XYZ file of N, CA, C and O in Angstrom:
480
model
N 6.834 -16.689 5.918
C 7.775 -16.798 4.831
C 7.114 -16.196 3.600
O 6.006 -16.575 3.244
N 7.805 -15.292 2.970
C 7.243 -14.645 1.798
C 8.206 -14.803 0.635
O 9.416 -14.682 0.792
N 7.680 -15.090 -0.506
C 8.433 -15.254 -1.739
C 7.528 -15.961 -2.721
O 6.332 -16.092 -2.479
N 8.093 -16.408 -3.821
C 7.283 -17.238 -4.713
C 6.987 -18.521 -3.960
O 7.614 -18.835 -2.948
N 6.032 -19.298 -4.457
C 5.700 -20.533 -3.757
C 6.931 -21.436 -3.668
O 7.211 -22.019 -2.623
N 7.679 -21.537 -4.734
C 8.878 -22.380 -4.736
C 9.925 -21.852 -3.752
O 10.523 -22.605 -3.003
N 10.137 -20.527 -3.737
C 11.118 -19.939 -2.829
C 10.734 -20.166 -1.367
O 11.580 -20.527 -0.546
N 9.471 -19.934 -1.037
C 9.021 -20.100 0.348
C 9.184 -21.544 0.805
O 9.681 -21.810 1.910
N 8.805 -22.479 -0.033
C 8.939 -23.895 0.316
C 10.406 -24.261 0.520
O 10.769 -24.950 1.469
N 11.272 -23.758 -0.343
C 12.701 -24.022 -0.244
C 13.296 -23.408 1.022
O 14.109 -24.039 1.707
N 12.901 -22.170 1.349
C 13.420 -21.511 2.556
C 13.078 -22.309 3.806
O 13.926 -22.486 4.687
N 11.866 -22.786 3.886
C 11.454 -23.558 5.057
C 12.214 -24.879 5.107
O 12.738 -25.269 6.152
N 12.294 -25.565 3.984
C 12.962 -26.862 3.946
C 14.446 -26.767 4.287
O 15.023 -27.684 4.867
N 15.076 -25.653 3.956
C 16.514 -25.490 4.177
C 16.864 -24.881 5.531
O 18.041 -24.674 5.818
N 15.883 -24.596 6.344
C 16.157 -23.948 7.615
C 15.774 -24.839 8.792
O 14.618 -24.868 9.214
N 16.747 -25.563 9.350
C 16.448 -26.383 10.523
C 15.874 -25.549 11.671
O 14.995 -25.998 12.397
N 16.362 -24.304 11.803
C 15.860 -23.455 12.881
C 14.363 -23.207 12.725
O 13.606 -23.307 13.689
N 13.923 -22.867 11.508
C 12.498 -22.646 11.272
C 11.696 -23.903 11.569
O 10.655 -23.852 12.221
N 12.176 -25.017 11.078
C 11.453 -26.273 11.251
C 11.332 -26.658 12.721
O 10.331 -27.237 13.146
N 12.347 -26.346 13.519
C 12.357 -26.756 14.925
C 11.756 -25.727 15.875
O 11.294 -26.086 16.950
N 11.784 -24.452 15.518
C 11.429 -23.408 16.485
C 10.188 -22.582 16.169
O 9.694 -21.887 17.045
N 9.724 -22.616 14.957
C 8.586 -21.773 14.597
C 7.360 -22.655 14.392
O 7.370 -23.546 13.538
N 6.312 -22.418 15.197
C 5.088 -23.212 15.009
C 4.528 -22.984 13.611
O 4.625 -21.896 13.062
N 3.962 -24.015 13.070
C 3.417 -23.938 11.717
C 1.899 -23.895 11.791
O 1.279 -24.694 12.483
N 1.322 -22.945 11.096
C -0.132 -22.850 10.974
C -0.474 -23.063 9.508
O 0.152 -22.479 8.628
N -1.440 -23.892 9.251
C -1.875 -24.156 7.889
C -3.236 -23.503 7.695
O -4.153 -23.722 8.477
N -3.327 -22.676 6.687
C -4.584 -22.011 6.359
C -5.241 -22.790 5.239
O -4.630 -23.035 4.205
N -6.472 -23.178 5.461
C -7.233 -23.848 4.414
C -8.159 -22.792 3.801
O -9.113 -22.359 4.433
N -7.854 -22.384 2.574
C -8.591 -21.277 1.953
C -10.085 -21.543 1.844
O -10.508 -22.664 1.585
N -10.858 -20.485 2.041
C -12.307 -20.591 1.893
C -12.718 -20.480 0.427
O -13.844 -20.813 0.074
N -11.792 -20.005 -0.430
C -12.045 -19.890 -1.873
C -10.738 -20.166 -2.621
O -9.661 -20.166 -2.020
N -10.849 -20.380 -3.906
C -9.651 -20.531 -4.727
C -8.944 -19.188 -4.860
O -9.556 -18.139 -4.700
N -7.684 -19.232 -5.202
C -6.920 -18.008 -5.405
C -7.523 -17.202 -6.552
O -7.928 -17.742 -7.571
N -7.540 -15.900 -6.367
C -7.989 -15.010 -7.426
C -6.850 -14.582 -8.334
O -7.038 -13.817 -9.268
N -5.668 -15.109 -8.076
C -4.464 -14.760 -8.838
C -4.478 -15.584 -10.116
O -3.698 -16.510 -10.296
N -5.369 -15.242 -11.029
C -5.689 -16.088 -12.181
C -4.580 -16.207 -13.204
O -4.535 -17.182 -13.944
N -3.698 -15.230 -13.292
C -2.681 -15.297 -14.337
C -1.386 -15.934 -13.853
O -0.427 -16.022 -14.599
N -1.350 -16.391 -12.615
C -0.193 -17.125 -12.106
C -0.644 -18.519 -11.719
O -1.603 -18.685 -10.987
N 0.051 -19.506 -12.206
C -0.307 -20.892 -11.936
C 0.142 -21.287 -10.538
O 1.320 -21.199 -10.209
N -0.804 -21.686 -9.701
C -0.459 -22.183 -8.384
C 0.078 -23.603 -8.518
O -0.416 -24.378 -9.331
N 1.108 -23.947 -7.735
C 1.692 -25.281 -7.870
C 0.753 -26.393 -7.426
O 0.892 -27.527 -7.860
N -0.201 -26.065 -6.570
C -1.186 -27.062 -6.152
C -2.407 -26.357 -5.588
O -2.366 -25.173 -5.261
N -3.484 -27.100 -5.473
C -4.730 -26.564 -4.936
C -4.491 -25.989 -3.540
O -3.791 -26.577 -2.734
N -5.045 -24.827 -3.271
C -4.933 -24.224 -1.949
C -3.824 -23.207 -1.807
O -3.733 -22.539 -0.782
N -2.966 -23.057 -2.813
C -1.913 -22.044 -2.743
C -2.524 -20.661 -2.960
O -3.407 -20.495 -3.786
N -2.023 -19.692 -2.201
C -2.533 -18.329 -2.265
C -1.385 -17.350 -2.387
O -0.255 -17.657 -1.999
N -1.677 -16.159 -2.874
C -0.698 -15.086 -2.822
C -0.557 -14.663 -1.359
O -1.387 -15.007 -0.511
N 0.490 -13.907 -1.053
C 0.690 -13.446 0.320
C -0.513 -12.647 0.797
O -1.001 -12.848 1.921
N -1.009 -11.743 -0.037
C -2.153 -10.923 0.348
C -3.388 -11.776 0.618
O -4.115 -11.553 1.597
N -3.619 -12.766 -0.225
C -4.771 -13.648 -0.022
C -4.617 -14.461 1.265
O -5.598 -14.681 1.987
N -3.401 -14.892 1.567
C -3.159 -15.648 2.796
C -3.421 -14.779 4.028
O -4.022 -15.241 5.008
N -2.997 -13.522 3.976
C -3.264 -12.599 5.083
C -4.774 -12.397 5.231
O -5.308 -12.403 6.355
N -5.479 -12.245 4.123
C -6.934 -12.063 4.164
C -7.611 -13.282 4.786
O -8.535 -13.147 5.598
N -7.153 -14.476 4.446
C -7.719 -15.704 5.026
C -7.404 -15.794 6.515
O -8.241 -16.239 7.307
N -6.198 -15.380 6.911
C -5.836 -15.393 8.332
C -6.733 -14.433 9.109
O -7.212 -14.759 10.201
N -6.972 -13.245 8.551
C -7.863 -12.291 9.208
C -9.286 -12.844 9.304
O -9.963 -12.675 10.317
N -9.725 -13.519 8.268
C -11.048 -14.139 8.290
C -11.153 -15.127 9.447
O -12.144 -15.168 10.172
N -10.104 -15.908 9.645
C -10.111 -16.932 10.684
C -9.927 -16.360 12.088
O -10.505 -16.867 13.050
N -9.131 -15.315 12.206
C -8.727 -14.842 13.526
C -9.516 -13.661 14.070
O -9.487 -13.412 15.274
N -10.206 -12.928 13.222
C -10.829 -11.681 13.662
C -12.323 -11.781 13.959
O -13.004 -10.759 14.039
N -12.825 -12.980 14.136
C -14.222 -13.138 14.534
C -15.190 -12.491 13.572
O -15.086 -12.645 12.352
N -16.132 -11.717 14.122
C -17.174 -11.079 13.308
C -16.623 -10.074 12.308
O -17.255 -9.793 11.289
N -15.468 -9.500 12.611
C -14.858 -8.514 11.699
C -14.137 -9.188 10.527
O -13.842 -8.541 9.531
N -13.824 -10.469 10.654
C -13.043 -11.177 9.650
C -13.545 -11.087 8.228
O -12.779 -10.744 7.320
N -14.826 -11.374 7.974
C -15.310 -11.318 6.589
C -15.154 -9.936 5.954
O -14.752 -9.826 4.792
N -15.446 -8.885 6.700
C -15.333 -7.528 6.141
C -13.872 -7.175 5.901
O -13.523 -6.567 4.877
N -12.980 -7.546 6.832
C -11.554 -7.281 6.650
C -11.024 -7.995 5.410
O -10.265 -7.421 4.627
N -11.441 -9.246 5.241
C -11.010 -9.998 4.061
C -11.498 -9.306 2.787
O -10.728 -9.105 1.841
N -12.753 -8.915 2.778
C -13.324 -8.253 1.606
C -12.570 -6.962 1.271
O -12.205 -6.721 0.117
N -12.326 -6.138 2.281
C -11.635 -4.868 2.053
C -10.211 -5.072 1.573
O -9.705 -4.311 0.744
N -9.553 -6.079 2.079
C -8.176 -6.353 1.677
C -8.106 -6.875 0.248
O -7.188 -6.535 -0.502
N -9.079 -7.679 -0.140
C -9.032 -8.295 -1.466
C -9.601 -7.420 -2.589
O -9.381 -7.712 -3.760
N -10.309 -6.348 -2.258
C -10.850 -5.475 -3.311
C -9.750 -4.918 -4.217
O -9.848 -5.048 -5.440
N -8.702 -4.287 -3.684
C -7.662 -3.777 -4.593
C -6.910 -4.902 -5.294
O -6.482 -4.753 -6.439
N -6.768 -6.042 -4.647
C -6.129 -7.200 -5.278
C -6.944 -7.641 -6.504
O -6.386 -7.877 -7.582
N -8.263 -7.732 -6.327
C -9.128 -8.114 -7.444
C -9.032 -7.136 -8.604
O -9.010 -7.533 -9.771
N -8.949 -5.864 -8.281
C -8.817 -4.845 -9.332
C -7.487 -4.983 -10.059
O -7.422 -4.853 -11.281
N -6.417 -5.245 -9.312
C -5.095 -5.446 -9.916
C -5.135 -6.635 -10.892
O -4.623 -6.551 -12.004
N -5.786 -7.711 -10.483
C -5.894 -8.886 -11.358
C -6.675 -8.534 -12.621
O -6.282 -8.891 -13.733
N -7.774 -7.804 -12.469
C -8.565 -7.385 -13.634
C -7.726 -6.577 -14.616
O -7.791 -6.792 -15.832
N -6.956 -5.622 -14.097
C -6.122 -4.791 -14.964
C -5.066 -5.634 -15.688
O -4.821 -5.442 -16.879
N -4.438 -6.544 -14.987
C -3.442 -7.416 -15.611
C -4.074 -8.297 -16.684
O -3.511 -8.475 -17.757
N -5.253 -8.845 -16.385
C -5.926 -9.734 -17.339
C -6.312 -8.979 -18.611
O -6.354 -9.562 -19.689
N -6.572 -7.683 -18.505
C -6.903 -6.884 -19.678
C -5.719 -6.837 -20.647
O -5.909 -6.745 -21.860
N -4.516 -6.913 -20.125
C -3.318 -6.858 -20.974
C -2.889 -8.233 -21.479
O -2.353 -8.353 -22.566
N -3.096 -9.267 -20.677
C -2.588 -10.589 -21.066
C -3.674 -11.540 -21.551
O -3.384 -12.634 -21.985
N -4.905 -11.122 -21.471
C -5.999 -11.988 -21.915
C -6.634 -12.680 -20.726
O -6.005 -12.899 -19.702
N -7.873 -13.026 -20.882
C -8.644 -13.591 -19.773
C -8.498 -15.110 -19.727
O -9.461 -15.847 -19.872
N -7.271 -15.567 -19.570
C -7.016 -17.003 -19.491
C -6.687 -17.350 -18.049
O -5.650 -16.981 -17.525
N -7.592 -18.057 -17.402
C -7.393 -18.446 -16.006
C -6.457 -19.644 -15.960
O -6.761 -20.700 -16.493
N -5.305 -19.449 -15.334
C -4.306 -20.516 -15.217
C -4.671 -21.538 -14.144
O -3.994 -22.537 -13.985
N -5.707 -21.274 -13.393
C -6.041 -22.117 -12.247
C -7.489 -22.562 -12.296
O -8.326 -22.056 -11.578
N -7.767 -23.514 -13.164
C -9.105 -24.064 -13.244
C -9.388 -24.755 -11.902
O -8.634 -25.627 -11.485
N -10.444 -24.327 -11.196
C -10.694 -24.875 -9.866
C -10.913 -26.377 -9.886
O -11.624 -26.905 -10.736
N -10.259 -27.041 -8.947
C -10.520 -28.447 -8.703
C -11.522 -28.507 -7.558
O -12.114 -27.499 -7.203
N -11.674 -29.666 -6.950
C -12.574 -29.758 -5.807
C -12.122 -28.760 -4.744
O -10.954 -28.713 -4.383
N -13.046 -27.951 -4.257
C -12.700 -26.880 -3.311
C -12.892 -27.356 -1.879
O -13.914 -27.906 -1.537
N -11.889 -27.119 -1.070
C -12.016 -27.412 0.347
C -12.745 -26.261 1.025
O -12.578 -25.107 0.661
N -13.583 -26.567 1.974
C -14.257 -25.520 2.726
C -13.835 -25.555 4.191
O -14.371 -24.825 4.998
N -12.883 -26.413 4.540
C -12.393 -26.472 5.902
C -11.549 -25.248 6.173
O -10.585 -24.991 5.467
N -11.914 -24.492 7.185
C -11.196 -23.274 7.499
C -10.200 -23.515 8.618
O -10.243 -24.518 9.317
N -9.325 -22.577 8.784
C -8.337 -22.583 9.847
C -9.042 -22.727 11.190
O -9.993 -22.011 11.481
N -8.599 -23.644 12.021
C -9.192 -23.857 13.334
C -8.349 -23.118 14.362
O -7.322 -23.612 14.814
N -8.788 -21.922 14.714
C -8.023 -21.057 15.614
C -7.788 -21.717 16.963
O -6.680 -21.704 17.495
N -8.834 -22.289 17.542
C -8.707 -22.896 18.870
C -7.724 -24.064 18.853
O -6.901 -24.206 19.763
N -7.781 -24.899 17.831
C -6.858 -26.028 17.731
C -5.422 -25.549 17.562
O -4.491 -26.102 18.152
N -5.237 -24.477 16.767
C -3.892 -23.944 16.561
C -3.328 -23.351 17.842
O -2.155 -23.552 18.172
N -4.156 -22.635 18.593
C -3.699 -22.059 19.858
C -3.378 -23.152 20.870
O -2.392 -23.060 21.610
N -4.188 -24.205 20.920
C -3.932 -25.327 21.815
C -2.630 -26.016 21.439
O -1.800 -26.338 22.300
N -2.405 -26.220 20.147
C -1.171 -26.838 19.677
C 0.042 -25.988 20.047
O 1.062 -26.499 20.499
N -0.073 -24.681 19.873
C 1.011 -23.773 20.234
C 1.292 -23.833 21.730
O 2.445 -23.906 22.155
N 0.237 -23.835 22.532
C 0.402 -23.903 23.988
C 1.087 -25.211 24.384
O 2.002 -25.220 25.209
N 0.680 -26.319 23.805
C 1.284 -27.614 24.120
C 2.751 -27.650 23.706
O 3.591 -28.191 24.421
N 3.068 -27.058 22.568
C 4.455 -27.003 22.107
C 5.306 -26.196 23.072
O 6.411 -26.600 23.439
N 4.794 -25.060 23.513
C 5.533 -24.207 24.438
C 5.715 -24.881 25.785
O 6.779 -24.816 26.395
N 4.687 -25.591 26.259
C 4.790 -26.299 27.536
C 5.809 -27.427 27.453
O 6.576 -27.654 28.382
N 5.840 -28.114 26.315
C 6.800 -29.207 26.132
C 8.237 -28.683 26.112
O 9.150 -29.313 26.626
N 8.428 -27.505 25.510
C 9.752 -26.913 25.462
C 10.218 -26.436 26.827
O 11.400 -26.475 27.136
N 9.254 -25.991 27.668
C 9.602 -25.500 28.997
C 9.925 -26.646 29.955
O 10.532 -26.435 30.987
N 9.526 -27.849 29.574
C 9.924 -29.012 30.321
C 8.915 -29.462 31.272
O 8.853 -30.132 32.129
């Protein structure tokens, strides 16, 4: 689901089909969002690009860290350029940071169990 945080949450909540048929994976970010000029509604919210980078970190094994770094480099530059125009005011003062990462094996097991339950 892609949109603003409010839009994405609303789309999921309003779609019984999504809630019943699409497995949910929760990504626990390894760092706070770098999207400093946009206020995240709560700790752990990420931009779409940051969420993709975290998913690659979790799913791509040894290649994950480099893929995340390469994906976030232009994002970081975009944030720097924006901050130059609006001022260096970070809207997201970090709270306690979670370091728990996405558990790929647990997610795959959960997906397999869900599919087996649906097959009867």
